[in-house]
């Protein structure tokens, strides 16, 4: 028996999952933002300006989309995108660390530039991993996007666990954010590639990846809650981290097993193929079997109908702008929440440990939304032909409730509200790329979904800088950069609650406009694959 290939769709999925596990450094802003604010003597508006550039960098991935679409020698080159992301990560976080450490102080505009570069790396990691996963598993795009986005959502909690286990200060944590994602990406980018999706694959291995993601999320939640309630010692915390590391590395074992299984299946002919061999029809039988079990080609969209639109053609469609506006409301308000979560906790009397716990828990809810929305929307699309925009409308309504709870300032309101907001924020990051690939096609998928993602920093700038930061500074006492009490954020979050209701209405308009398209094209095409 020949040894299994080192590079397959499974090794690509495993490597992408590991890169995603440390790619979400932008979600850790709440951990080191107090040190950044204190060392640079920023007021809240200045800190929100830095956060805005973080949001632009982490979500405006048009450059990474164009680089992913560039296909020398007629095929994708995801490793080029990953290499560019690693370079940007180091180029952004290292000078930021030097500035916060007092070695090379930087003015506010330069600090914003550092943050832009550091956060932009996330889009390169994410684009390479998501586009490769969708092209390798085109028939399960909601599931694989959920897995990739889910691990990215968990990365914030994973990085915070490393921060707690190593007992480092926030300044050193910034240096860690420069080194760790860069090193992991350089080690694994060789394995991330696009493979022939016409070959049959065993869905149970894809389910195993989903199970691992859920297990990591549940384990992280248990560790975070136990650390908050029981005050875990350093030794126990180290053991917990080793277990977490083994869980995070377990996709490698699944990939190895999948490759071994597929290698055996490809070597050993089936009973039908043996009969065909006896009849001299093995070539014809193999071709027929290959075509009947193929679940979609990487360059063929399941639902695009007559054409795959490029980014300019997509931007000329009303559906693009409806999706963009809904995402600006949902993602923008979600980012405004996570960017200010430390300051919200401080105004309500939460300790630094409690706010870092909130950042970790945010990652769990973010993951749950990303993974759950991809899986659930896949299920209802296959079962009943329900278009994914319907779920965006529902999540935005729930998100508005979360903002309203935070605005109340009642005991535990920040915990409850952040659960709802984080969950729904994650849902949108899983649903938006899937909708983009289905409505506009796969040929320019990376560029178009990154163009829609620009809505996130646009909404964040309006809501975080112009609403939250402005009202916070207005409520702060004169000559004092701090604000205490629920009035600091009450009005801001009530405004964001109304914004989410408006975004929900826009999403339901998109759902109505695309309902026939989903039933007649997307659902029909999926059913044709299931019937084969």
Short mmCIF file of C-alpha atoms in Angstrom, two decimals:
data_model
loop_
_atom_site.label_atom_id
_atom_site.label_comp_id
_atom_site.label_asym_id
_atom_site.label_seq_id
_atom_site.Cartn_x
_atom_site.Cartn_y
_atom_site.Cartn_z
CA UNK A 1 0.00 0.00 0.00
CA UNK A 2 1.35 3.44 -0.96
CA UNK A 3 1.67 5.99 1.85
CA UNK A 4 -1.05 8.65 1.99
CA UNK A 5 -0.31 12.00 0.40
CA UNK A 6 1.02 14.71 2.72
CA UNK A 7 -1.16 17.39 1.11
CA UNK A 8 -4.87 16.73 0.66
CA UNK A 9 -8.07 18.63 1.34
CA UNK A 10 -7.94 17.22 4.89
CA UNK A 11 -4.42 18.44 5.64
CA UNK A 12 -5.45 21.82 4.22
CA UNK A 13 -8.49 21.91 6.51
CA UNK A 14 -6.43 20.90 9.58
CA UNK A 15 -3.68 23.44 8.86
CA UNK A 16 -6.25 26.17 8.24
CA UNK A 17 -7.98 25.35 11.53
CA UNK A 18 -4.70 25.66 13.46
CA UNK A 19 -3.87 28.98 11.79
CA UNK A 20 -7.36 30.26 12.58
CA UNK A 21 -6.86 29.31 16.25
CA UNK A 22 -4.24 32.03 16.66
CA UNK A 23 -5.30 34.48 13.93
CA UNK A 24 -7.92 36.46 15.87
CA UNK A 25 -5.62 38.81 17.76
CA UNK A 26 -7.99 41.70 17.08
CA UNK A 27 -10.46 40.10 19.50
CA UNK A 28 -7.91 40.55 22.32
CA UNK A 29 -7.93 44.34 22.09
CA UNK A 30 -9.84 44.55 25.37
CA UNK A 31 -6.93 42.82 27.18
CA UNK A 32 -4.20 45.28 26.27
CA UNK A 33 -6.24 48.42 25.52
CA UNK A 34 -5.95 49.72 29.14
CA UNK A 35 -2.13 49.47 28.90
CA UNK A 36 -2.21 51.15 25.50
CA UNK A 37 -4.46 53.92 26.82
CA UNK A 38 -2.34 54.51 29.94
CA UNK A 39 1.08 54.38 28.25
CA UNK A 40 0.05 56.73 25.45
CA UNK A 41 -2.18 58.94 27.67
CA UNK A 42 -5.19 58.61 25.38
CA UNK A 43 -8.71 59.72 26.17
CA UNK A 44 -11.61 57.43 25.21
CA UNK A 45 -12.10 59.01 21.78
CA UNK A 46 -8.40 58.54 20.94
CA UNK A 47 -8.54 54.90 22.06
CA UNK A 48 -11.68 54.39 19.97
CA UNK A 49 -9.84 55.91 17.00
CA UNK A 50 -7.13 53.24 17.36
CA UNK A 51 -9.88 50.63 17.71
CA UNK A 52 -11.46 51.94 14.53
CA UNK A 53 -8.26 51.35 12.57
CA UNK A 54 -8.15 47.87 14.10
CA UNK A 55 -11.65 47.27 12.78
CA UNK A 56 -10.73 48.59 9.34
CA UNK A 57 -7.68 46.36 9.18
CA UNK A 58 -9.45 43.25 10.51
CA UNK A 59 -12.47 43.55 8.21
CA UNK A 60 -11.49 45.46 5.07
CA UNK A 61 -9.88 42.49 3.35
CA UNK A 62 -10.20 43.66 -0.25
CA UNK A 63 -6.44 43.39 -0.83
CA UNK A 64 -6.36 39.85 0.52
CA UNK A 65 -9.35 39.02 -1.70
CA UNK A 66 -7.60 40.28 -4.82
CA UNK A 67 -4.44 38.39 -3.87
CA UNK A 68 -6.47 35.21 -3.28
CA UNK A 69 -8.15 35.59 -6.69
CA UNK A 70 -4.80 35.97 -8.43
CA UNK A 71 -4.05 32.54 -9.92
CA UNK A 72 -0.56 32.11 -11.38
CA UNK A 73 -0.13 28.96 -13.43
CA UNK A 74 -3.91 28.58 -13.52
CA UNK A 75 -4.42 27.59 -9.87
CA UNK A 76 -4.82 29.13 -6.42
CA UNK A 77 -1.85 29.99 -4.27
CA UNK A 78 -3.16 30.33 -0.69
CA UNK A 79 0.35 30.22 0.77
CA UNK A 80 1.13 33.58 -0.85
CA UNK A 81 -1.83 35.12 0.98
CA UNK A 82 -0.76 33.51 4.25
CA UNK A 83 2.85 34.70 3.84
CA UNK A 84 1.64 38.27 3.30
CA UNK A 85 -0.49 37.97 6.44
CA UNK A 86 2.48 36.78 8.52
CA UNK A 87 4.56 39.74 7.33
CA UNK A 88 1.81 42.22 8.18
CA UNK A 89 1.30 40.71 11.63
CA UNK A 90 4.95 41.21 12.58
CA UNK A 91 5.13 44.64 10.93
CA UNK A 92 2.18 45.90 12.98
CA UNK A 93 2.53 44.41 16.44
CA UNK A 94 6.34 44.72 16.90
CA UNK A 95 6.47 48.55 16.60
CA UNK A 96 3.27 48.76 18.67
CA UNK A 97 5.00 46.76 21.42
CA UNK A 98 8.06 49.02 21.20
CA UNK A 99 5.83 52.06 21.63
CA UNK A 100 3.82 50.72 24.59
CA UNK A 101 7.04 49.50 26.25
CA UNK A 102 8.44 53.03 25.99
CA UNK A 103 11.31 52.02 23.69
CA UNK A 104 10.10 53.86 20.58
CA UNK A 105 7.10 56.12 21.42
CA UNK A 106 4.72 56.85 18.54
CA UNK A 107 2.17 59.63 17.98
CA UNK A 108 -1.51 58.71 17.59
CA UNK A 109 -1.56 58.68 13.74
CA UNK A 110 1.44 56.33 13.66
CA UNK A 111 -0.12 54.08 16.32
CA UNK A 112 -3.27 53.89 14.19
CA UNK A 113 -1.07 52.83 11.27
CA UNK A 114 0.56 50.09 13.35
CA UNK A 115 -2.84 48.80 14.40
CA UNK A 116 -4.08 48.88 10.80
CA UNK A 117 -1.18 46.70 9.65
CA UNK A 118 -1.48 44.26 12.56
CA UNK A 119 -5.22 43.81 12.12
CA UNK A 120 -4.97 43.60 8.33
CA UNK A 121 -3.01 40.36 8.80
CA UNK A 122 -6.18 38.74 10.12
CA UNK A 123 -7.96 39.26 6.80
CA UNK A 124 -5.12 37.57 4.90
CA UNK A 125 -5.17 34.55 7.23
CA UNK A 126 -8.96 34.37 7.13
CA UNK A 127 -9.31 34.82 3.36
CA UNK A 128 -6.77 32.11 2.52
CA UNK A 129 -8.31 29.64 4.98
CA UNK A 130 -11.98 30.29 4.17
CA UNK A 131 -11.59 30.40 0.38
CA UNK A 132 -9.52 27.20 0.39
CA UNK A 133 -12.07 25.43 2.61
CA UNK A 134 -15.03 26.47 0.44
CA UNK A 135 -13.28 25.40 -2.77
CA UNK A 136 -12.28 22.06 -1.23
CA UNK A 137 -15.79 21.39 0.15
CA UNK A 138 -18.17 23.38 -2.11
CA UNK A 139 -21.24 21.33 -1.19
CA UNK A 140 -20.78 22.00 2.56
CA UNK A 141 -19.81 25.63 2.38
CA UNK A 142 -21.96 26.68 5.35
CA UNK A 143 -20.39 23.97 7.52
CA UNK A 144 -16.76 24.60 6.56
CA UNK A 145 -17.19 28.38 6.80
CA UNK A 146 -18.68 27.81 10.24
CA UNK A 147 -15.67 25.68 11.22
CA UNK A 148 -13.14 28.21 9.94
CA UNK A 149 -14.95 31.24 11.35
CA UNK A 150 -15.62 29.30 14.55
CA UNK A 151 -11.95 28.60 15.20
CA UNK A 152 -11.20 32.24 14.42
CA UNK A 153 -13.81 33.26 16.99
CA UNK A 154 -12.25 30.91 19.56
CA UNK A 155 -8.78 32.30 18.92
CA UNK A 156 -9.40 35.25 21.23
CA UNK A 157 -10.12 32.94 24.17
CA UNK A 158 -7.19 30.68 23.28
CA UNK A 159 -4.77 33.61 23.17
CA UNK A 160 -6.11 34.93 26.48
CA UNK A 161 -5.58 31.49 28.04
CA UNK A 162 -1.94 31.60 26.91
CA UNK A 163 -1.74 35.09 28.44
CA UNK A 164 -3.06 33.84 31.80
CA UNK A 165 -0.97 30.65 31.80
CA UNK A 166 2.32 32.45 31.09
CA UNK A 167 1.47 35.22 33.62
CA UNK A 168 2.75 37.93 31.31
CA UNK A 169 1.87 41.61 31.43
CA UNK A 170 -0.27 43.27 28.70
CA UNK A 171 2.82 44.83 27.08
CA UNK A 172 4.50 41.45 26.63
CA UNK A 173 1.17 40.09 25.40
CA UNK A 174 1.40 42.48 22.45
CA UNK A 175 4.83 41.00 21.61
CA UNK A 176 3.31 37.52 21.82
CA UNK A 177 0.65 38.57 19.31
CA UNK A 178 3.45 39.54 16.93
CA UNK A 179 5.39 36.28 17.25
CA UNK A 180 2.89 33.43 17.73
CA UNK A 181 0.52 33.86 14.72
CA UNK A 182 3.48 34.64 12.45
CA UNK A 183 5.39 31.51 13.49
CA UNK A 184 2.37 29.18 13.26
CA UNK A 185 1.46 30.48 9.80
CA UNK A 186 4.98 30.10 8.42
CA UNK A 187 5.07 26.52 9.73
CA UNK A 188 1.73 25.43 8.25
CA UNK A 189 1.15 27.48 5.10
CA UNK A 190 2.70 24.73 2.91
CA UNK A 191 -0.29 22.48 3.63
CA UNK A 192 -3.03 25.01 2.80
CA UNK A 193 -3.94 24.48 -0.85
CA UNK A 194 -6.92 23.88 -3.16
CA UNK A 195 -7.46 20.27 -4.21
CA UNK A 196 -9.74 18.40 -6.61
CA UNK A 197 -13.21 18.51 -5.08
CA UNK A 198 -14.58 15.92 -7.53
CA UNK A 199 -13.21 13.11 -5.40
CA UNK A 200 -15.57 11.40 -2.96
CA UNK A 201 -14.97 12.14 0.70
CA UNK A 202 -16.34 10.73 3.94
CA UNK A 203 -18.52 13.27 5.69
CA UNK A 204 -17.84 11.74 9.10
CA UNK A 205 -14.36 13.30 9.08
CA UNK A 206 -15.89 16.71 8.43
CA UNK A 207 -18.25 16.03 11.33
CA UNK A 208 -15.18 15.20 13.44
CA UNK A 209 -13.77 18.67 12.76
CA UNK A 210 -17.10 20.15 13.86
CA UNK A 211 -17.09 18.04 17.02
CA UNK A 212 -13.55 19.17 17.85
CA UNK A 213 -14.54 22.81 17.47
CA UNK A 214 -17.52 22.33 19.80
CA UNK A 215 -15.36 20.43 22.31
CA UNK A 216 -12.74 23.19 22.38
CA UNK A 217 -15.45 25.81 22.92
CA UNK A 218 -17.12 23.89 25.77
CA UNK A 219 -13.77 23.15 27.41
CA UNK A 220 -12.72 26.81 27.23
CA UNK A 221 -16.01 27.91 28.74
CA UNK A 222 -15.63 25.45 31.62
CA UNK A 223 -12.04 26.57 32.29
CA UNK A 224 -12.96 30.25 32.17
CA UNK A 225 -15.93 29.86 34.53
CA UNK A 226 -13.98 27.63 36.94
CA UNK A 227 -11.11 30.12 37.03
CA UNK A 228 -13.59 32.85 37.84
CA UNK A 229 -15.39 30.88 40.59
CA UNK A 230 -12.65 28.75 42.18
CA UNK A 231 -9.46 30.78 41.54
CA UNK A 232 -7.45 28.03 39.83
CA UNK A 233 -3.80 27.73 40.90
CA UNK A 234 -0.89 28.15 38.48
CA UNK A 235 -0.17 24.40 38.41
CA UNK A 236 -3.77 23.48 37.62
CA UNK A 237 -3.92 26.26 35.05
CA UNK A 238 -0.84 24.81 33.32
CA UNK A 239 -2.44 21.36 33.19
CA UNK A 240 -5.63 22.87 31.76
CA UNK A 241 -3.58 24.63 29.11
CA UNK A 242 -1.82 21.39 28.09
CA UNK A 243 -5.23 19.74 27.66
CA UNK A 244 -6.37 22.73 25.58
CA UNK A 245 -3.27 22.42 23.42
CA UNK A 246 -3.98 18.73 22.77
CA UNK A 247 -7.57 19.54 21.79
CA UNK A 248 -6.42 22.30 19.44
CA UNK A 249 -3.94 19.92 17.78
CA UNK A 250 -6.47 17.08 17.41
CA UNK A 251 -7.54 18.16 13.85
CA UNK A 252 -4.12 16.90 12.75
CA UNK A 253 -5.03 13.38 13.93
CA UNK A 254 -8.37 13.56 12.09
CA UNK A 255 -6.64 14.68 8.90
CA UNK A 256 -4.11 11.84 9.11
CA UNK A 257 -6.87 9.27 9.63
CA UNK A 258 -8.94 10.72 6.77
CA UNK A 259 -5.96 10.61 4.42
CA UNK A 260 -5.20 7.01 5.35
CA UNK A 261 -8.83 5.98 4.80
CA UNK A 262 -9.09 7.71 1.44
CA UNK A 263 -5.74 6.32 0.33
CA UNK A 264 -6.99 2.76 1.00
CA UNK A 265 -10.32 3.45 -0.74
CA UNK A 266 -8.57 4.83 -3.81
CA UNK A 267 -6.23 1.85 -3.98
CA UNK A 268 -8.73 -0.93 -3.41
CA UNK A 269 -11.35 -1.22 -6.19
CA UNK A 270 -14.95 -1.65 -5.21
CA UNK A 271 -16.90 -4.79 -6.11
CA UNK A 272 -18.50 -2.95 -9.03
CA UNK A 273 -15.08 -1.90 -10.28
CA UNK A 274 -13.81 -5.49 -10.02
CA UNK A 275 -16.74 -6.70 -12.14
CA UNK A 276 -16.04 -3.91 -14.59
CA UNK A 277 -12.41 -4.94 -14.70
CA UNK A 278 -13.42 -8.48 -15.65
CA UNK A 279 -15.61 -7.09 -18.40
CA UNK A 280 -12.96 -4.69 -19.65
CA UNK A 281 -15.07 -1.70 -18.59
CA UNK A 282 -13.06 -0.40 -15.66
CA UNK A 283 -12.21 2.91 -17.31
CA UNK A 284 -15.79 3.67 -18.16
CA UNK A 285 -17.00 2.53 -14.72
CA UNK A 286 -14.45 4.65 -12.90
CA UNK A 287 -15.40 7.70 -14.89
CA UNK A 288 -19.08 7.12 -14.21
CA UNK A 289 -18.50 6.59 -10.50
CA UNK A 290 -16.39 9.70 -10.28
CA UNK A 291 -19.03 11.84 -11.90
CA UNK A 292 -21.89 10.41 -9.89
CA UNK A 293 -20.23 10.89 -6.52
CA UNK A 294 -18.81 14.31 -7.17
CA UNK A 295 -20.43 16.87 -4.97
CA UNK A 296 -19.32 19.93 -6.89
CA UNK A 297 -16.25 21.40 -8.52
CA UNK A 298 -14.24 24.09 -6.82
CA UNK A 299 -14.66 26.47 -9.72
CA UNK A 300 -18.36 25.79 -10.25
CA UNK A 301 -20.80 27.62 -8.05
CA UNK A 302 -23.69 25.57 -6.74
CA UNK A 303 -26.15 28.33 -7.30
CA UNK A 304 -24.86 31.12 -9.46
CA UNK A 305 -27.05 30.13 -12.38
CA UNK A 306 -25.81 31.80 -15.54
CA UNK A 307 -22.71 33.64 -14.27
CA UNK A 308 -20.24 34.27 -11.51
CA UNK A 309 -20.10 38.01 -10.90
CA UNK A 310 -16.91 39.98 -10.36
CA UNK A 311 -16.70 42.59 -7.61
CA UNK A 312 -17.80 45.53 -9.80
CA UNK A 313 -20.76 43.61 -11.19
CA UNK A 314 -21.76 42.54 -7.67
CA UNK A 315 -21.58 46.13 -6.42
CA UNK A 316 -24.00 47.11 -9.15
CA UNK A 317 -26.70 44.88 -7.62
CA UNK A 318 -29.19 46.06 -4.99
CA UNK A 319 -28.77 42.78 -3.11
CA UNK A 320 -25.11 43.63 -2.48
CA UNK A 321 -25.99 46.93 -0.81
CA UNK A 322 -28.82 45.42 1.22
CA UNK A 323 -26.37 42.84 2.58
CA UNK A 324 -23.77 45.58 3.14
CA UNK A 325 -26.23 47.77 5.09
CA UNK A 326 -27.44 44.89 7.26
CA UNK A 327 -23.82 43.96 8.06
CA UNK A 328 -22.95 47.57 8.89
CA UNK A 329 -25.71 47.58 11.51
CA UNK A 330 -24.94 44.17 13.00
CA UNK A 331 -21.17 43.85 12.73
CA UNK A 332 -20.62 47.53 13.46
CA UNK A 333 -22.58 47.44 16.71
CA UNK A 334 -20.94 44.14 17.69
CA UNK A 335 -17.46 45.60 17.21
CA UNK A 336 -18.44 48.73 19.13
CA UNK A 337 -19.39 46.46 22.04
CA UNK A 338 -16.21 44.37 22.12
CA UNK A 339 -13.97 47.41 21.57
CA UNK A 340 -15.41 49.17 24.63
CA UNK A 341 -16.04 46.16 26.84
CA UNK A 342 -13.18 47.02 29.24
CA UNK A 343 -14.39 50.59 29.63
CA UNK A 344 -18.00 49.44 30.06
CA UNK A 345 -16.91 47.03 32.79
CA UNK A 346 -14.84 49.74 34.47
CA UNK A 347 -17.73 52.19 34.51
CA UNK A 348 -19.95 49.53 36.13
CA UNK A 349 -17.34 48.60 38.76
CA UNK A 350 -15.97 45.36 37.22
CA UNK A 351 -12.38 44.37 38.06
CA UNK A 352 -9.65 43.89 35.42
CA UNK A 353 -9.94 40.12 35.78
CA UNK A 354 -13.69 40.27 35.28
CA UNK A 355 -13.31 42.29 32.10
CA UNK A 356 -10.65 39.88 30.74
CA UNK A 357 -13.09 37.07 31.57
CA UNK A 358 -15.72 38.89 29.53
CA UNK A 359 -13.30 39.10 26.59
CA UNK A 360 -12.71 35.34 26.83
CA UNK A 361 -16.41 34.55 27.11
CA UNK A 362 -17.09 36.85 24.14
CA UNK A 363 -14.89 34.54 22.07
CA UNK A 364 -16.98 31.54 23.16
CA UNK A 365 -20.26 33.20 22.20
CA UNK A 366 -18.66 34.47 18.99
CA UNK A 367 -17.64 30.90 18.13
CA UNK A 368 -21.07 29.50 19.00
CA UNK A 369 -22.71 31.95 16.62
CA UNK A 370 -20.26 31.33 13.80
CA UNK A 371 -20.40 27.57 14.02
CA UNK A 372 -24.09 27.28 14.84
CA UNK A 373 -25.28 29.63 12.12
CA UNK A 374 -23.31 27.81 9.44
CA UNK A 375 -24.58 24.39 10.49
CA UNK A 376 -28.21 25.41 11.13
CA UNK A 377 -28.53 27.46 7.94
CA UNK A 378 -27.08 24.53 5.96
CA UNK A 379 -29.68 22.22 7.55
CA UNK A 380 -32.69 24.43 6.81
CA UNK A 381 -31.45 25.22 3.31
CA UNK A 382 -31.12 21.52 2.46
CA UNK A 383 -34.34 20.54 4.26
CA UNK A 384 -36.74 23.34 3.32
CA UNK A 385 -34.90 25.72 1.00
CA UNK A 386 -34.93 28.55 3.57
CA UNK A 387 -32.64 31.36 2.39
CA UNK A 388 -29.80 32.37 4.72
CA UNK A 389 -30.79 36.10 4.81
CA UNK A 390 -33.74 35.03 6.98
CA UNK A 391 -31.32 34.05 9.75
CA UNK A 392 -29.50 37.39 9.54
CA UNK A 393 -32.82 39.15 10.20
CA UNK A 394 -33.52 36.95 13.23
CA UNK A 395 -30.04 37.38 14.72
CA UNK A 396 -30.20 41.16 14.38
CA UNK A 397 -33.46 41.23 16.30
CA UNK A 398 -31.89 39.19 19.11
CA UNK A 399 -28.82 41.43 18.99
CA UNK A 400 -31.00 44.49 19.58
CA UNK A 401 -32.27 42.86 22.78
CA UNK A 402 -28.68 42.30 23.93
CA UNK A 403 -27.80 45.96 23.40
CA UNK A 404 -30.90 47.02 25.31
CA UNK A 405 -29.93 44.78 28.25
CA UNK A 406 -26.43 46.30 28.41
CA UNK A 407 -27.90 49.81 28.32
CA UNK A 408 -29.96 49.03 31.44
CA UNK A 409 -26.83 48.80 33.60
CA UNK A 410 -28.51 46.30 35.94
CA UNK A 411 -26.46 43.69 37.86
CA UNK A 412 -25.04 41.05 35.48
CA UNK A 413 -26.48 42.98 32.51
CA UNK A 414 -23.06 43.14 30.86
CA UNK A 415 -22.66 39.35 31.11
CA UNK A 416 -26.15 38.63 29.75
CA UNK A 417 -26.03 41.30 27.07
CA UNK A 418 -22.55 40.31 25.87
CA UNK A 419 -23.74 36.70 25.47
CA UNK A 420 -26.54 37.75 23.11
CA UNK A 421 -24.47 40.32 21.22
CA UNK A 422 -21.45 38.01 20.86
CA UNK A 423 -23.60 35.09 19.73
CA UNK A 424 -25.41 37.11 17.07
CA UNK A 425 -22.23 38.88 15.97
CA UNK A 426 -20.66 35.49 15.29
CA UNK A 427 -23.74 34.34 13.36
CA UNK A 428 -23.36 37.17 10.88
CA UNK A 429 -19.73 36.28 10.16
CA UNK A 430 -20.78 32.75 9.19
CA UNK A 431 -23.88 33.74 7.23
CA UNK A 432 -22.47 36.64 5.22
CA UNK A 433 -19.73 34.70 3.33
CA UNK A 434 -22.17 31.85 2.57
CA UNK A 435 -24.76 34.28 1.21
CA UNK A 436 -22.10 36.03 -0.86
CA UNK A 437 -20.91 32.78 -2.45
CA UNK A 438 -24.47 31.70 -3.27
CA UNK A 439 -25.75 34.98 -4.71
CA UNK A 440 -22.61 36.13 -6.54
CA UNK A 441 -20.72 32.87 -7.23
CA UNK A 442 -17.34 31.41 -6.32
CA UNK A 443 -15.07 32.83 -9.03
CA UNK A 444 -14.52 36.12 -7.15
CA UNK A 445 -15.80 34.95 -3.79
CA UNK A 446 -12.76 36.09 -1.74
CA UNK A 447 -12.87 39.62 -3.15
CA UNK A 448 -16.63 40.11 -2.91
CA UNK A 449 -17.11 38.81 0.65
CA UNK A 450 -14.19 40.97 1.81
CA UNK A 451 -15.81 43.95 0.11
CA UNK A 452 -19.04 43.28 2.01
CA UNK A 453 -16.96 42.96 5.19
CA UNK A 454 -15.94 46.61 4.78
CA UNK A 455 -19.39 47.30 6.25
CA UNK A 456 -18.03 46.19 9.62
CA UNK A 457 -15.47 49.00 10.13
CA UNK A 458 -17.82 51.53 8.53
CA UNK A 459 -20.52 50.69 11.06
CA UNK A 460 -17.95 50.46 13.85
CA UNK A 461 -16.59 53.94 13.11
CA UNK A 462 -20.02 55.52 13.24
CA UNK A 463 -21.18 53.65 16.32
CA UNK A 464 -17.93 53.26 18.28
CA UNK A 465 -16.16 56.57 17.61
CA UNK A 466 -19.02 58.94 16.80
CA UNK A 467 -21.59 57.50 19.22
CA UNK A 468 -20.01 55.48 22.06
CA UNK A 469 -16.74 57.42 22.38
CA UNK A 470 -18.41 60.83 21.99
CA UNK A 471 -21.13 60.15 24.58
CA UNK A 472 -18.62 58.57 27.02
CA UNK A 473 -16.34 61.65 26.90
CA UNK A 474 -19.37 63.93 27.18
CA UNK A 475 -20.51 62.10 30.33
CA UNK A 476 -17.02 62.09 31.89
CA UNK A 477 -16.24 64.73 34.54
CA UNK A 478 -14.11 67.70 33.39
CA UNK A 479 -10.34 67.09 33.41
CA UNK A 480 -10.94 63.39 34.02
CA UNK A 481 -10.75 60.65 31.41
CA UNK A 482 -12.80 58.22 33.47
CA UNK A 483 -16.56 57.86 33.76
CA UNK A 484 -18.39 55.90 36.45
CA UNK A 485 -21.99 54.72 36.35
CA UNK A 486 -24.46 53.21 33.93
CA UNK A 487 -25.14 56.60 32.34
CA UNK A 488 -21.72 56.38 30.60
CA UNK A 489 -23.02 53.90 28.01
CA UNK A 490 -26.80 53.73 28.47
CA UNK A 491 -27.74 56.08 25.63
CA UNK A 492 -25.10 54.62 23.30
CA UNK A 493 -26.41 51.08 23.60
CA UNK A 494 -30.02 52.11 23.27
CA UNK A 495 -29.08 53.80 19.98
CA UNK A 496 -27.31 50.61 18.84
CA UNK A 497 -30.37 48.58 19.77
CA UNK A 498 -32.47 50.71 17.41
CA UNK A 499 -29.81 50.40 14.70
CA UNK A 500 -30.02 46.58 14.90
CA UNK A 501 -33.81 46.68 14.52
CA UNK A 502 -33.34 48.73 11.35
CA UNK A 503 -30.69 46.27 10.11
CA UNK A 504 -33.08 43.39 10.73
CA UNK A 505 -35.71 45.03 8.54
CA UNK A 506 -33.12 45.42 5.75
CA UNK A 507 -32.14 41.73 6.07
CA UNK A 508 -35.75 40.62 5.75
CA UNK A 509 -36.07 42.73 2.58
CA UNK A 510 -33.05 40.84 1.20
CA UNK A 511 -34.67 37.55 2.24
CA UNK A 512 -37.88 38.40 0.37
CA UNK A 513 -35.96 39.47 -2.74
CA UNK A 514 -33.87 36.27 -2.85
CA UNK A 515 -36.52 33.79 -1.65
CA UNK A 516 -37.42 32.51 -5.13
CA UNK A 517 -33.74 32.38 -6.10
CA UNK A 518 -32.91 30.19 -3.10
CA UNK A 519 -35.82 27.82 -3.77
CA UNK A 520 -35.47 27.55 -7.54
CA UNK A 521 -31.68 27.61 -7.87
CA UNK A 522 -29.79 26.95 -4.62
CA UNK A 523 -32.22 24.44 -3.13
CA UNK A 524 -32.84 22.70 -6.46
CA UNK A 525 -29.12 22.35 -7.14
CA UNK A 526 -28.45 20.94 -3.67
CA UNK A 527 -31.28 18.44 -4.11
CA UNK A 528 -29.82 17.34 -7.43
CA UNK A 529 -26.52 16.58 -5.68
CA UNK A 530 -28.29 14.68 -2.91
CA UNK A 531 -30.19 12.58 -5.46
CA UNK A 532 -27.02 11.43 -7.19
#
